[in-house]
C-alpha positions as semicolon CSV with decimal commas, in nm:
position;residue;x (nm);y (nm);z (nm)
1;M;0,000;0,000;0,000
2;I;0,130;0,342;-0,084
3;R;0,055;0,629;0,153
4;Y;0,174;0,981;0,208
5;Y;0,334;1,076;0,537
6;V;0,451;1,413;0,666
7;D;0,822;1,437;0,746
8;T;0,984;1,653;1,013
9;L;0,982;1,949;0,774
10;Y;0,606;1,905;0,719
11;I;0,652;1,790;0,360
12;R;0,428;1,514;0,226
13;R;0,633;1,215;0,111
14;P;0,519;0,889;-0,048
15;A;0,596;0,564;0,131
16;F;0,529;0,192;0,090
17;V;0,369;0,062;0,411
18;I;0,489;-0,288;0,501
19;S;0,338;-0,348;0,844
20;P;0,000;-0,521;0,876
21;L;-0,305;-0,315;0,964
22;I;-0,357;-0,496;1,296
23;Y;-0,004;-0,398;1,407
24;N;-0,059;-0,039;1,295
25;Q;-0,386;-0,015;1,488
26;K;-0,260;-0,170;1,811
27;S;0,074;0,012;1,826
28;S;-0,011;0,346;1,659
29;L;0,303;0,283;1,454
30;A;0,358;0,189;1,091
31;L;0,665;0,039;0,928
32;F;0,733;0,171;0,582
33;M;0,988;0,210;0,305
34;P;1,036;0,554;0,152
35;I;0,969;0,613;-0,216
36;T;1,194;0,845;-0,413
37;S;1,191;0,978;-0,767
38;N;1,572;0,978;-0,762
39;H;1,642;0,645;-0,939
40;K;2,009;0,537;-0,906
41;N;1,995;0,168;-1,015
42;Y;2,082;0,077;-0,657
43;P;2,041;-0,300;-0,590
44;F;1,778;-0,245;-0,319
45;E;1,546;-0,027;-0,528
46;V;1,217;-0,159;-0,659
47;A;1,068;0,042;-0,943
48;L;0,700;0,129;-0,923
49;P;0,495;0,027;-1,228
50;S;0,422;0,313;-1,467
51;E;0,045;0,269;-1,433
52;L;0,051;0,382;-1,068
53;R;-0,017;0,743;-0,971
54;I;0,310;0,763;-0,775
55;H;0,629;0,728;-0,980
56;G;0,974;0,635;-0,857
57;V;1,142;0,356;-0,665
58;I;1,089;0,197;-0,325
59;L;1,404;0,205;-0,110
60;V;1,375;-0,145;0,034
61;D;1,677;-0,122;0,264
62;Q;1,560;0,198;0,436
63;I;1,279;0,074;0,661
64;K;1,141;0,346;0,887
65;C;0,892;0,354;1,173
66;L;0,634;0,629;1,206
67;N;0,379;0,719;1,471
68;W;0,084;0,766;1,236
69;K;-0,127;0,932;1,505
70;A;0,130;1,211;1,541
71;R;0,184;1,231;1,163
72;P;-0,128;1,105;0,990
73;L;-0,093;0,886;0,684
74;K;-0,308;0,936;0,377
75;F;-0,388;0,637;0,156
76;V;-0,280;0,687;-0,205
77;E;-0,318;0,351;-0,381
78;S;-0,268;-0,024;-0,363
79;V;0,007;-0,200;-0,553
80;P;0,009;-0,523;-0,757
81;Q;0,098;-0,849;-0,583
82;D;0,408;-0,900;-0,799
83;L;0,551;-0,572;-0,668
84;I;0,497;-0,690;-0,309
85;E;0,677;-1,015;-0,393
86;E;0,969;-0,824;-0,547
87;V;1,000;-0,611;-0,232
88;Q;0,992;-0,926;-0,015
89;A;1,264;-1,090;-0,227
90;K;1,492;-0,786;-0,195
91;I;1,447;-0,747;0,180
92;E;1,489;-1,114;0,270
93;P;1,873;-1,116;0,239
94;L;1,890;-0,815;0,474
95;L;1,707;-0,981;0,763
96;F;1,900;-1,207;0,997
């Protein structure tokens, strides 16, 4: 799921939320990966499909945690399952 969040400078930024809804609701936190339009062919980037409203790449190795009650998230759009699988494949080597 892609959502906007507000950073410390109060700028809206797109992000790919990776934590399940039940976790987000119970903890008031959300885990996400930032999305950038600055594509560098970095091995841990996942390109967003061109048919999505948001363009750019997901930075898979830059997982962040956000208190969504303090900085509300705004839903933008869902992503295809194959994109989720590509993100999972890129993050797996980084965990444990």
